[in-house]
Every structure is written in structure tokens, then in C-alpha cells.
């Protein structure tokens, strides 16, 4: 007799074979970033930008994720993750996966991008290839501007091995005493205060009849070829570049009496105190120097990455400033949301009643969706807060700030509101990784202006993106809200795709009031009218929505889920999605980064499709669609489906109840799912395959389509007002 076929109930959906490793999935995301640098369809300077982003991403990956795994390994914590890998196995897999990727990145830069730059008049020269006149000029620059800030540090019995800063670029120098022949080792740091690339004047740029826009030399090469000035009387035997990466994740005792002081102390430790987790060197470094560095930094071979060529390619980002639009993506200027245009324009006209023509009037008419960077952040969200700050009828403004800029209009508006006597409360997340120092600066500025600044809840990060404005309207109080997916940051609003809801629905206003009381006081709020809030009820509510789709299928109806987010890691939600797939629910996931769900497995996830879109804008919006037996429910908010978002962060996701906005969000998701230019499909083996148009088919780039549609809406609105 043959074996009985397994039923869905017999399958253990928590088994390791049904999950991808989080860290390896992230590396696959960064591989897709690297592909944009390799793709000749991408304009040249944009390819340099993606090369820089790939390197910058890796820096953070090592400082946080690899550092954590090394800590676990050293502490002999061998508990496997849900995919079955121990910390040691993950570290080995990371090295095996990443090493060839880094080699490919640097080889492509040196062999393809660098020559292509030169063909377009962008010359990044090697010092050894310079003419005598060019060398003479750079020697003068060295004497006047570089030499005074350099500090050579000897290493010998009286000079211990120097403490080196995180992400520092250094020269390991071997010198020899001419009298005794004794060899000595010294380290020279390439100071961060110096420009990475020193530009040659126009008259010294290549004059070979070719186009010249910019010619420069890496500063470390200028230092390396002038070392005799730093070590007079010594013979420079050899020098070798290296760069180190430290554990930079803050270890906070949140019960500290002064969280602000605790973070400031930890920031100092980040630069010098964390253990070294990666050493980047050049292949020419001899074994003696290599072994000495490894011993002093307590490293093993798998921590070493040999780089053939320029180290720290993230500094290529500076070349994006070159005024060469033909080598960049076409310029995009966000439009004013059509519904807001009449209200913003009318306020500039004399004798117009500003109480009837403010953004508040637009929101009173109906809910408003804003979609950045297609629609202007400054002419929507910033204007909403600015008008609230200056409106005499506004009594209070409350908002969360996770990442912003100190010179933003929002900071100025909040200060204006407080100075005019309004109640202003701001929840500032001091633990926003790598923005802590910036956040401390402007949080202190807000406090000095009389604003109530709260640093969040012990043990939780406040990641939610919410604003609450309380306004007196006649005898009544009305609450206006903004609930979004992105940070209140005008700079990233031009680079990240995000959506936000502006509304004055009473139940949302009441929910945000309760949520702010939870953040600022001792509230133990456990239920909300509309909002899905973590760590209170979000995971349970999401799983309930998934199970509802399952019930529709079991009852003979159809079920469908479309979810767009940054990352999918939470095993409980993944298991629920597997159950939904088994029940026949059709599931489309648009996951930019990490995805631990394994699609396309027979009898487990064959009804699940996963794509990732990597383009000129970073896909950051979180949109969740449930068909609910054709009643169509859509949610937006700040949370990915990850344990950290559901358990260790304060997040808010709101239902969208305006039928027109629901349709708009469905259209956005449909455009994303139809992308065949920058979309990658995740296969059941963990690989991603980039989509391409079918033969003679049209190229469909979701981000380009959304720009075109947004521009057309703007034109239609303009004609409607003529």
C-alpha cells in the first residue's frame, strides 16, 4: 500500500524548512540594491548612488546584526532561530554569501563604473598616474590642509596599540630606521573632517581632448604618497589601507534615572568602545601586518574582507552633487495634493476668510490621503502642522517624532505653537538607531521652548507616526489627526514612498487621545475603537483579519490578502498566512526587504506570491488589504510584520473608511503588483528573479506610472480651476 497523503492538519507550519533566515534574507535584499548599480539601464550617477547605498547598508548590518550574532556566539547562546540556524551557523552563512558579493561590487566599480565615469568626464585618478604638475599641486594641498590635522601613532612597548574609531579609514605604515635597520609599525588615521576626494583645478584636469567635468584623487592616496613628511628621517618601507567596523548598537539601561544622559554616554562608547566585527583590508597587506591587526582586534579570518581597489565606496554618494542631470534620473517635483490646492492658494488672497479656507476645511469635507513623494510633504503634512501652530482656534498639538531634521519647518511650527500659548506635547524617540545624537539636539531645543517633551515608554521604542490637533469650533471641540507610514522628515519624504491619512473622524481622534495618554502618562489602555496598536492588540487583530479570510473560503466564498511592507519576519503571522494559503486564500505580498516566509511550497504556501520592488524611491509605505468577501478593507500605518514592531515598539495602524481612498490604495497595490521593470519575484529556494516584460510587451515601472498618474491629476486639477 502507498503512503497516505499528508493533510494540511498534519503539516507542522512551525518547522524550520518553511522559513528563510532573517539575516540571509536581508543580504538578498542588499543584493537587489547592488543590482541597480550593475544595471546599465540605470543612469550612471544613480549607479554610483546604489553602489554607495550597498556599502552603507553593509556598515549598518555589521554594526548591528553581525555584532549581535557574534555576541550570542561568544556567550555560547546556541538556540536556533525559527529557520533552524544557530548564531555560529548564521555567521558562517553570512560570510559565504557576502564575500563573493563584495568582490563583485568592487570589481564592477573598478572595471566598469570607473572607466564609464571617465568616458563622461568624471575622472577619479590614482595618485601613481598623476603628472608632475598634478602631484606638485596636491603636495601643496597636503602641506597646507592635510598635514596639520594628521596624527601618526607609533606602536611599540611604550606606545600601546591605538584605539581606533568605528568606520575609520586608516593607513598601516611600516617604517625603517636608517641607522639600525629596525622596522617599526605606525598607524595614520584618515580624518573624517577631510573631503574624501580632493578635486584638481580646471587647468590641471586631463587635457586630452576628452570631456572633463570633475577630476579628483582619494585623500588617502595623497596622504600615502607624502608619508615621508610625517616620518622625517625614516625610510617608508610599506603602507596598507584598512578600515574597521565596530559593534555600534546601544546597550541602554532604560531604568536609568536620566535616559538622555545614558544615551549620551552610550554614544561615546559607540565610536570607540564596541568590539570590532569587521576588518576591510587590501590584498597587498602582508601576512605579518594582517596577523598583528587581527590579534590586536581579536578577529578571526571570517571577519576579514579583502577589497581590491577603493575602500569605503559609500563616499561615492558625494558625486551625486555634480551638476550632470543627463547622468541622473529625471527630476521629480512633488505636486500639491489637488484637494488642498484651492485651500492653500486662497489663503494668499486678501480678504479671504482663513477660517473657511484652511487645511482644516478640506479635512472637514472628507478624509484626505497623501502619497509621498508623488505628492508634496511640505504642502500637506508640514502645512497641516504649520496652520495648526498659527490658528488661534487650535488648543493643543500632540505628535510623535522618530527621525526628523532640526531645521525642519515642523520643529519651527511646534516652537511657534508653544510660544503662542498652545499645549504642545512631543514624544521624541531618543533610541532611533543612528539618529540618537540628532534627536537629543532638537529635543533639547524643543524643551527650551516650553514644549512638553516625552522620551517614550521604558522598554519600548515609539515608532508610530501620528499627529493630533485639538481645535475649538464654536461650542464644540474637534480633533484632527494625521496617521502615516513615514517619518516627519521633509528630506526623506522626497526619497521614500509613504502614505498618510488626514481625518477628523471622531473615533480616530478619540483613539489617538487614548494613545497619547498611554505614551505620556500611566494609562493602561488595552482596547481601541479603530486603531491596531502594538504592543497592545496589533498582532492579534492582524491574525484575526487573516483568519476571517480563511472563514470566507471555508464558507465557499473567495479570500484575498495583499500586504505591502518593508519586512515580514513574525512567525505567528507567517504561520497564519500559511493556513490561509492552505484554505485557498490568494495572497500577494510586496516586501521590499526581509521576507522569512517561503512562498510556492505545495500544500503550504502555493497560493502566496512575494515580490520586492527596488527603484529610485525607497518603498516604505505599509498598506494592508483584505477582501472581506468583497467588502474591501484597507489599513495603513507604521508597522511591519516583525516581532520588534509588534512586541517592542509602539505602532499604530488605522483602517481607511473612505471608499474613494480605499479604491486609490487598491489601485496603488495593483500598479505595484503589475511592475515588470523593478520588481523581483521570490522563489521557494530563496532566490529572487527580476521580472521583465514579455516579448513585445510594455515595460511597466510602478514608480514611473505613479509619477505619470500624479502629474496627470495635477494637470486635470489645473484645468478644472481655469
XYZ file of C-alpha atoms in Angstrom:
722
model
C 0.000 0.000 0.000
C 1.188 3.527 -0.783
C 1.816 6.201 1.808
C -1.197 8.232 2.824
C -1.077 11.815 1.589
C -0.493 14.400 4.288
C -3.366 16.721 5.006
C -2.872 20.381 5.903
C -3.535 19.484 9.539
C -0.605 17.055 9.518
C 1.873 19.726 8.429
C 3.813 21.482 11.179
C 3.787 25.081 9.960
C 6.473 25.996 12.509
C 9.005 23.571 11.006
C 12.329 25.231 10.062
C 12.107 24.232 6.389
C 9.220 26.651 5.904
C 11.215 29.728 6.929
C 14.078 31.756 5.481
C 16.791 33.079 7.753
C 16.315 36.744 8.562
C 19.953 37.749 8.045
C 20.377 35.864 4.766
C 17.105 37.328 3.501
C 18.443 40.801 4.260
C 21.606 40.017 2.294
C 19.409 39.073 -0.664
C 17.710 42.463 -0.337
C 21.089 44.187 -0.454
C 21.988 42.064 -3.482
C 18.979 43.629 -5.230
C 20.309 47.062 -4.266
C 23.657 46.129 -5.775
C 21.930 45.002 -8.963
C 20.716 48.578 -9.504
C 24.398 49.596 -9.529
C 25.161 46.888 -12.100
C 22.131 47.531 -14.312
C 23.126 49.582 -17.373
C 19.535 50.808 -17.687
C 20.160 52.860 -14.542
C 21.788 56.288 -15.217
C 25.495 56.398 -14.340
C 25.400 58.651 -11.279
C 22.413 56.706 -9.955
C 24.503 53.539 -10.299
C 27.200 55.177 -8.189
C 24.485 56.096 -5.684
C 23.318 52.474 -5.417
C 26.947 51.354 -5.047
C 27.218 53.758 -2.101
C 23.894 52.604 -0.619
C 25.000 48.960 -0.825
C 28.149 49.818 1.182
C 26.280 51.984 3.677
C 23.729 49.219 4.225
C 26.525 46.749 4.916
C 28.080 49.060 7.503
C 24.833 49.107 9.487
C 24.335 45.360 9.000
C 27.714 44.635 10.585
C 27.356 47.238 13.332
C 24.022 45.801 14.462
C 23.104 42.364 13.125
C 26.532 40.710 12.817
C 27.578 42.279 16.120
C 24.552 40.706 17.818
C 25.287 37.272 16.362
C 28.917 37.479 17.473
C 27.805 38.419 20.982
C 25.465 35.420 21.075
C 28.168 33.093 19.775
C 30.719 34.339 22.307
C 28.148 33.954 25.091
C 27.588 30.360 23.890
C 23.950 31.012 23.101
C 23.188 28.222 20.645
C 19.420 28.486 20.415
C 18.469 28.355 16.716
C 16.155 30.841 15.050
C 12.902 29.584 13.553
C 14.746 28.597 10.351
C 16.930 26.229 12.412
C 20.288 28.059 12.281
C 22.417 28.752 15.367
C 24.349 32.046 15.705
C 27.566 30.313 14.592
C 25.866 28.806 11.541
C 24.422 32.182 10.639
C 27.828 33.862 10.866
C 29.338 31.204 8.604
C 26.468 31.528 6.117
C 26.774 35.332 6.081
C 30.474 35.110 5.230
C 29.880 32.558 2.476
C 27.076 34.621 0.957
C 28.584 38.073 1.334
C 32.202 37.542 0.368
C 31.591 36.989 -3.363
C 29.030 39.801 -3.369
C 31.591 42.320 -2.066
C 34.172 41.090 -4.583
C 31.628 41.572 -7.370
C 30.805 45.102 -6.191
C 34.405 46.290 -6.147
C 35.401 44.516 -9.342
C 32.463 46.117 -11.172
C 33.318 49.548 -9.819
C 36.963 49.305 -10.853
C 36.460 47.607 -14.216
C 33.171 49.092 -15.426
C 31.942 52.099 -13.482
C 35.262 53.870 -13.134
C 36.054 53.738 -16.894
C 32.469 54.727 -17.676
C 32.817 57.706 -15.334
C 35.930 58.771 -17.235
C 34.106 58.487 -20.561
C 31.582 61.002 -19.218
C 34.224 63.408 -17.953
C 34.329 62.263 -14.317
C 37.913 61.275 -13.571
C 38.759 59.578 -10.267
C 42.507 59.260 -10.709
C 45.092 57.151 -8.944
C 47.982 59.154 -7.499
C 50.511 56.972 -9.255
C 49.119 58.038 -12.646
C 49.320 61.796 -11.984
C 51.527 64.162 -13.922
C 54.364 66.027 -12.125
C 52.264 69.227 -12.194
C 49.274 67.478 -10.618
C 51.462 65.911 -7.931
C 53.055 69.249 -7.165
C 49.626 70.841 -6.665
C 48.436 68.024 -4.378
C 51.668 68.212 -2.349
C 50.867 71.864 -1.667
C 47.330 70.892 -0.638
C 48.834 68.240 1.627
C 51.196 70.699 3.323
C 48.546 73.396 3.818
C 45.326 71.497 4.551
C 46.008 67.827 5.274
C 49.312 67.503 7.116
C 48.316 69.819 10.020
C 45.397 67.548 11.035
C 47.211 64.201 10.798
C 48.493 62.377 13.873
C 50.824 59.401 13.290
C 50.650 56.934 16.181
C 53.594 54.637 16.845
C 53.069 51.100 18.136
C 55.836 49.752 20.378
C 56.332 48.794 24.058
C 55.957 52.429 25.119
C 53.082 53.150 22.719
C 50.212 50.635 23.042
C 48.074 49.729 20.069
C 45.865 52.794 19.454
C 42.115 52.843 19.978
C 40.527 53.282 16.566
C 37.141 54.790 15.824
C 34.267 52.910 14.268
C 34.219 53.058 10.442
C 37.590 54.799 10.403
C 39.863 54.551 7.373
C 43.484 54.046 8.347
C 46.979 53.533 6.985
C 49.134 50.804 8.498
C 52.656 52.110 7.935
C 55.903 50.147 8.299
C 58.972 52.391 8.641
C 62.660 51.504 8.988
C 65.328 53.356 10.945
C 68.213 54.113 8.520
C 70.916 53.618 11.174
C 69.804 50.407 12.856
C 67.572 48.922 10.146
C 64.930 48.289 12.819
C 61.376 48.172 11.470
C 58.563 49.858 13.320
C 54.792 49.979 12.879
C 52.634 53.103 12.982
C 49.035 53.932 12.255
C 47.803 57.069 10.471
C 44.081 57.796 10.555
C 42.453 59.419 7.523
C 40.459 62.147 9.328
C 36.723 62.292 8.616
C 36.846 66.089 8.598
C 38.740 65.991 5.304
C 36.884 65.610 1.996
C 37.220 62.032 0.754
C 38.021 63.207 -2.751
C 40.273 66.193 -3.453
C 39.350 67.978 -6.684
C 42.036 69.233 -9.052
C 41.674 72.748 -10.513
C 40.430 73.065 -14.080
C 43.858 73.857 -15.522
C 45.264 70.591 -14.131
C 42.460 68.365 -15.305
C 43.170 65.986 -18.222
C 43.655 67.929 -21.455
C 43.466 65.062 -23.928
C 40.559 66.362 -25.944
C 38.044 64.424 -23.856
C 35.161 65.794 -21.853
C 36.048 66.930 -18.318
C 33.519 67.780 -15.628
C 35.397 66.750 -12.492
C 38.805 65.311 -11.696
C 39.817 64.201 -8.237
C 42.013 61.925 -6.141
C 41.157 59.955 -2.998
C 42.590 61.764 0.029
C 44.160 58.604 1.486
C 46.319 58.271 -1.626
C 47.584 61.825 -1.159
C 48.484 61.008 2.445
C 50.122 57.717 1.476
C 52.391 59.387 -1.087
C 53.520 62.057 1.363
C 54.260 59.878 4.382
C 57.899 60.959 4.486
C 56.676 64.322 5.801
C 55.031 62.517 8.748
C 58.095 60.351 9.475
C 61.128 62.556 8.723
C 64.439 60.730 8.704
C 62.758 57.299 8.457
C 62.523 55.067 5.417
C 58.922 54.352 4.392
C 59.062 50.635 3.696
C 55.374 49.980 3.035
C 51.853 51.146 3.807
C 48.495 49.408 3.670
C 44.961 50.745 3.927
C 42.430 49.208 6.300
C 39.005 50.066 7.650
C 37.301 48.680 10.736
C 33.681 48.287 11.826
C 32.634 48.084 15.459
C 29.577 46.886 17.336
C 27.555 50.109 17.427
C 24.218 49.031 18.869
C 23.453 50.925 22.056
C 23.127 48.917 25.239
C 20.867 51.023 27.403
C 19.806 50.535 30.962
C 16.403 52.113 30.368
C 15.636 52.189 34.042
C 18.403 54.791 34.368
C 17.311 57.929 36.195
C 18.252 60.069 33.190
C 17.657 58.373 29.837
C 19.079 61.376 27.989
C 22.382 61.143 29.894
C 22.507 57.359 29.468
C 22.189 57.679 25.691
C 24.833 60.415 25.523
C 27.246 58.141 27.394
C 26.463 55.210 25.114
C 27.039 57.350 22.019
C 30.598 57.949 23.146
C 31.038 54.191 23.573
C 29.677 53.549 20.062
C 32.614 55.296 18.404
C 35.395 53.553 20.314
C 34.108 51.027 22.842
C 32.330 48.360 20.811
C 34.230 45.277 19.756
C 35.495 45.144 16.174
C 33.259 42.964 13.987
C 34.778 43.504 10.526
C 38.162 44.471 9.104
C 38.437 45.565 5.474
C 41.941 45.364 4.025
C 43.634 45.367 0.642
C 45.013 42.081 -0.760
C 48.544 43.504 -0.792
C 48.694 43.640 3.001
C 51.408 41.154 4.100
C 50.592 38.371 6.496
C 52.657 39.916 9.313
C 50.630 43.144 9.356
C 47.369 41.280 8.831
C 48.014 38.917 11.736
C 49.070 41.768 14.012
C 45.824 43.674 13.314
C 43.742 40.532 13.800
C 45.427 39.775 17.107
C 45.040 43.311 18.461
C 41.366 43.467 17.416
C 40.597 39.848 18.422
C 39.391 38.856 14.967
C 39.216 35.585 13.050
C 39.659 35.009 9.310
C 35.923 35.199 8.601
C 35.928 38.778 9.943
C 38.375 39.857 7.218
C 37.174 41.216 3.879
C 39.803 41.802 1.214
C 38.977 44.774 -1.009
C 40.790 45.093 -4.323
C 40.519 48.803 -5.017
C 38.962 51.784 -3.278
C 37.772 51.164 0.284
C 34.527 52.643 1.637
C 32.583 53.117 -1.574
C 29.730 54.815 0.267
C 31.662 58.081 -0.178
C 30.770 57.883 -3.876
C 27.465 59.426 -2.818
C 29.194 62.824 -2.853
C 29.442 62.622 -6.663
C 25.644 62.884 -6.856
C 26.159 66.623 -6.279
C 27.751 67.014 -9.703
C 25.540 69.184 -11.951
C 25.065 66.499 -14.585
C 21.296 65.907 -14.898
C 21.772 63.781 -18.011
C 23.507 61.171 -15.810
C 20.718 61.080 -13.211
C 17.078 60.088 -13.035
C 14.755 62.763 -14.452
C 13.954 65.380 -11.838
C 10.696 64.829 -9.982
C 8.928 67.687 -8.209
C 6.132 66.522 -5.894
C 2.787 68.090 -6.687
C 0.457 69.857 -4.273
C -2.358 67.403 -3.469
C -5.189 68.528 -5.778
C -7.745 68.718 -2.972
C -5.500 71.036 -0.974
C -4.571 73.369 -3.809
C -7.659 75.644 -3.582
C -7.262 75.972 0.181
C -3.542 76.764 0.059
C -3.903 79.230 -2.808
C -6.907 81.054 -1.363
C -5.005 81.878 1.825
C -2.672 84.056 -0.250
C -5.589 86.215 -1.443
C -6.532 89.287 0.556
C -9.920 89.474 2.312
C -10.435 85.718 2.293
C -11.830 84.144 5.469
C -8.912 81.971 6.584
C -11.174 80.016 8.932
C -13.060 78.624 5.928
C -10.090 78.113 3.626
C -7.594 76.303 5.846
C -6.475 72.699 5.542
C -8.948 72.024 8.342
C -11.765 72.982 5.970
C -10.517 70.454 3.421
C -10.349 67.701 6.046
C -13.866 68.563 7.283
C -15.204 67.836 3.800
C -13.828 64.293 3.785
C -10.754 62.263 4.675
C -7.623 63.058 2.678
C -4.917 60.618 1.578
C -1.425 61.983 0.884
C 1.091 59.913 -1.069
C 4.745 60.929 -0.873
C 6.981 61.676 -2.719
C 4.456 61.866 -5.532
C 2.553 64.481 -3.550
C 4.294 67.215 -1.607
C 5.048 66.584 2.067
C 5.725 70.272 2.697
C 2.401 71.328 1.143
C 0.383 68.764 3.076
C 1.720 67.400 6.365
C 4.064 70.302 7.135
C 1.351 72.817 6.215
C -1.160 70.956 8.399
C 1.131 71.351 11.418
C 2.117 74.922 10.444
C -1.506 76.055 10.159
C -2.322 74.341 13.449
C 0.535 76.246 15.090
C -0.777 79.625 13.896
C -4.524 79.007 14.110
C -5.944 80.847 17.152
C -8.661 78.204 17.476
C -6.180 75.351 17.937
C -5.797 74.490 21.603
C -3.281 71.639 21.526
C -0.894 69.767 19.248
C 0.492 66.344 20.080
C 2.805 64.325 17.844
C 5.491 61.680 17.715
C 8.940 62.262 16.224
C 11.183 59.340 15.338
C 13.526 60.762 12.711
C 13.419 64.372 11.594
C 15.759 67.258 10.869
C 16.439 70.002 13.367
C 15.964 72.745 10.767
C 12.627 71.395 9.551
C 9.517 73.525 9.298
C 7.826 71.146 11.736
C 10.244 71.978 14.550
C 9.737 75.687 13.926
C 5.956 75.272 13.870
C 5.920 73.412 17.177
C 8.007 76.136 18.798
C 5.669 78.804 17.372
C 2.666 76.931 18.772
C 4.183 76.686 22.242
C 5.198 80.351 22.250
C 1.630 81.350 21.388
C 0.306 79.513 24.431
C -0.906 76.280 22.876
C -0.450 72.988 24.672
C 2.262 71.138 22.742
C 3.459 67.653 23.601
C 6.035 65.759 21.550
C 7.065 62.155 22.055
C 10.696 62.028 20.921
C 12.285 58.637 20.379
C 15.839 59.081 21.599
C 16.603 55.462 20.736
C 16.024 55.849 16.965
C 19.130 53.960 15.825
C 21.925 56.190 14.477
C 19.742 59.281 14.892
C 20.134 59.457 18.668
C 22.577 62.364 18.673
C 20.482 64.396 16.258
C 17.316 63.695 18.238
C 18.925 64.769 21.500
C 19.896 68.099 19.943
C 16.491 69.182 18.768
C 14.647 67.539 21.690
C 16.615 69.829 23.972
C 15.728 72.745 21.718
C 12.028 71.895 21.960
C 12.188 71.648 25.751
C 13.797 75.084 25.999
C 10.856 76.478 24.032
C 8.354 75.288 26.619
C 7.207 72.154 24.824
C 6.391 69.027 26.814
C 8.966 66.522 25.544
C 8.472 62.886 26.472
C 11.076 60.236 25.722
C 8.613 57.371 25.374
C 7.938 54.262 27.422
C 10.537 52.155 29.200
C 11.337 49.057 27.171
C 9.586 50.256 24.010
C 10.533 52.374 21.025
C 7.907 54.860 19.910
C 7.877 54.251 16.163
C 4.310 55.268 15.331
C 3.774 58.298 13.033
C 0.851 60.261 14.451
C -0.303 63.849 14.959
C -3.312 65.012 16.967
C -4.618 68.591 16.706
C -7.354 69.750 19.094
C -9.380 72.684 17.746
C -12.167 74.836 19.175
C -15.004 75.174 16.648
C -17.885 77.208 18.043
C -19.170 75.429 21.107
C -17.534 72.165 20.117
C -14.085 70.610 20.210
C -12.970 68.812 17.063
C -9.898 66.592 16.789
C -7.867 66.362 13.588
C -5.371 63.558 13.003
C -2.585 62.513 10.720
C -1.697 58.820 10.762
C 1.141 57.884 8.444
C 3.657 55.286 7.401
C 6.718 57.547 7.224
C 8.765 59.830 9.432
C 8.055 63.535 9.795
C 11.143 64.331 7.781
C 10.986 66.589 4.721
C 14.234 65.207 3.286
C 13.303 61.532 3.351
C 9.765 62.415 2.221
C 11.321 63.187 -1.170
C 13.126 59.832 -1.275
C 10.790 57.348 0.453
C 7.321 56.282 -0.676
C 4.826 56.760 2.137
C 1.122 57.318 2.619
C -0.721 59.242 5.301
C -4.331 59.839 6.287
C -5.634 63.264 7.334
C -9.005 62.954 9.048
C -11.302 64.451 11.662
C -13.300 61.283 12.319
C -14.331 61.306 15.954
C -13.364 57.703 16.667
C -9.832 58.208 15.307
C -9.442 61.396 17.333
C -10.592 59.569 20.462
C -8.210 56.681 19.762
C -5.231 58.999 19.305
C -6.160 60.813 22.522
C -6.035 57.482 24.348
C -2.789 56.527 22.621
C -1.068 59.777 23.558
C -2.228 59.337 27.151
C -0.666 55.866 27.024
C 2.593 57.416 25.807
C 2.737 60.363 28.191
C 1.111 59.107 31.375
C 0.332 55.918 33.232
C -2.548 54.764 31.045
C -3.007 51.015 30.645
C -5.254 51.316 27.624
C -5.968 47.833 26.262
C -8.649 48.480 23.645
C -9.126 50.966 20.838
C -12.141 51.814 18.739
C -10.467 51.635 15.355
C -6.690 51.560 15.676
C -4.494 48.489 15.671
C -1.869 49.355 18.297
C 1.235 47.464 19.270
C 2.218 46.066 21.631
C -1.432 46.073 22.763
C -3.569 44.376 20.127
C -1.943 44.559 16.703
C -0.700 41.003 16.206
C -3.994 39.526 17.434
C -6.017 41.848 15.199
C -3.905 41.077 12.125
C -4.156 37.333 12.697
C -7.927 37.711 13.209
C -8.190 39.508 9.852
C -6.261 36.674 8.196
C -8.485 34.070 9.846
C -11.561 35.926 8.630
C -10.353 35.428 5.055
C -9.902 31.732 5.852
C -13.503 31.511 7.083
C -14.779 33.152 3.903
C -13.016 30.461 1.869
C -14.316 27.671 4.087
C -17.830 29.036 3.562
C -17.474 28.768 -0.193
C -16.553 32.369 -0.879
C -13.270 33.804 -2.088
C -10.490 35.211 0.076
C -7.721 37.621 -0.816
C -4.951 39.447 1.032
C -2.485 41.989 -0.348
C 0.099 43.323 2.093
C 2.857 45.829 1.356
C 5.579 46.471 3.923
C 9.317 46.692 4.487
C 9.854 43.309 6.143
C 7.971 40.139 7.092
C 9.583 38.186 9.936
C 6.938 37.379 12.579
C 6.498 33.600 12.721
C 2.963 33.717 14.133
C 1.715 35.868 11.265
C 3.647 33.773 8.723
C 2.022 30.609 10.094
C -1.399 32.286 9.806
C -0.638 33.200 6.173
C 0.339 29.569 5.513
C -3.014 28.473 6.968
C -4.758 30.986 4.731
C -2.911 29.668 1.678
C -3.914 26.125 2.585
C -7.540 27.271 2.802
C -7.372 28.789 -0.689
C -6.875 32.459 0.160
C -4.962 34.253 -2.626
C -2.110 36.209 -1.055
C 0.162 38.789 -2.675
C 2.978 40.218 -0.585
C 5.021 43.257 -1.616
C 8.034 43.061 0.698
C 10.930 45.406 -0.039
C 13.446 43.901 2.368
C 13.473 40.856 4.652
C 10.980 38.069 3.992
C 11.183 34.947 6.148
C 8.090 33.415 4.531
C 8.856 30.765 1.907
C 6.343 31.011 -0.957
C 5.324 28.404 -3.504
C 5.583 25.288 -1.304
C 2.954 22.706 -2.277
C 0.246 22.259 0.373
C 1.749 25.078 2.448
C 2.221 28.323 0.525
C 1.320 27.604 -3.087
C -1.237 30.441 -3.031
C 1.305 33.012 -1.836
C 3.301 35.234 -4.196
C 6.050 37.570 -2.947
C 7.636 40.426 -4.874
C 10.160 43.113 -3.960
C 10.466 46.463 -5.712
C 13.781 48.333 -5.697
C 13.744 51.669 -7.532
C 14.690 55.334 -7.405
C 12.423 55.783 -4.365
C 12.754 53.563 -1.313
C 9.473 51.673 -0.890
C 8.494 52.438 2.691
C 4.679 52.534 2.847
C 2.745 49.855 4.714
C -0.630 49.060 3.150
C -2.757 46.045 4.092
C -5.748 44.911 2.016
C -8.311 42.254 2.989
C -11.118 41.483 0.533
C -13.523 40.503 3.353
C -15.955 38.811 0.978
C -15.782 41.744 -1.466
C -16.344 44.387 1.238
C -12.708 45.512 0.836
C -10.940 46.652 3.986
C -7.657 48.563 3.785
C -5.309 49.577 6.598
C -2.220 51.803 6.641
C 0.293 52.523 9.371
C 3.819 52.416 10.704
C 4.308 48.730 11.494
C 5.988 45.947 9.583
C 5.069 42.383 10.484
C 8.144 41.810 12.638
C 8.447 40.843 16.321
C 10.170 44.152 17.099
C 7.249 46.133 15.631
C 4.591 44.007 17.286
C 6.217 43.436 20.690
C 8.879 46.076 21.356
C 7.582 49.198 19.632
C 4.591 51.464 19.925
C 2.937 51.363 16.494
C -0.426 52.406 15.085
C -2.267 51.109 12.033
C -5.576 52.667 11.016
C -8.442 51.379 8.918
C -9.293 53.514 5.892
C -13.032 54.059 5.735
C -13.470 56.496 2.852
C -14.490 54.406 -0.184
C -12.616 56.623 -2.650
C -9.375 56.366 -0.665
C -9.818 52.599 -0.340
C -10.027 52.421 -4.134
C -6.960 54.646 -4.526
C -4.923 52.393 -2.245
C -6.140 49.305 -4.120
C -5.017 50.947 -7.354
C -1.568 51.638 -5.887
C -1.238 47.989 -4.874
C -2.388 46.824 -8.316
C 0.215 49.022 -10.022
C 2.903 47.596 -7.756
C 1.855 44.034 -8.491
C 1.978 44.742 -12.232
C 5.563 46.051 -12.200
C 7.860 44.245 -14.644
C 10.830 46.627 -14.525
C 11.958 46.868 -10.902
C 10.002 44.010 -9.320
C 11.724 40.811 -8.202
C 9.845 37.564 -7.511
C 10.870 35.460 -4.521
C 11.208 31.765 -5.321
C 10.745 28.903 -2.885
C 14.533 28.307 -2.792
C 15.178 31.859 -1.505
C 16.431 33.315 -4.784
C 14.912 36.399 -6.382
C 14.301 36.644 -10.128
C 13.811 40.066 -11.675
C 10.709 40.390 -13.789
C 10.972 41.572 -17.357
C 8.362 42.467 -19.997
C 7.000 39.621 -22.069
C 8.091 39.559 -25.697
C 6.851 42.752 -27.392
C 5.222 43.725 -24.087
C 5.338 47.163 -22.490
C 7.764 47.946 -19.673
C 5.737 48.738 -16.568
C 7.668 50.570 -13.860
C 5.342 51.168 -10.907
C 7.130 54.276 -9.668
C 7.167 55.847 -13.141
C 3.486 55.028 -13.602
C 2.631 56.651 -10.263
C 4.603 59.781 -11.201
C 2.771 59.980 -14.526
C -0.648 59.476 -12.945
C 0.092 62.028 -10.227
C 1.242 64.552 -12.802
C -1.910 63.972 -14.856
C -4.075 64.507 -11.776
C -2.269 67.772 -11.202
C -2.869 68.877 -14.806
C -6.537 67.913 -14.612
C -6.932 69.907 -11.398
C -5.220 72.911 -13.004
C -7.593 72.870 -15.984
C -10.573 72.466 -13.649
C -9.665 75.723 -11.887
C -9.116 77.788 -15.059
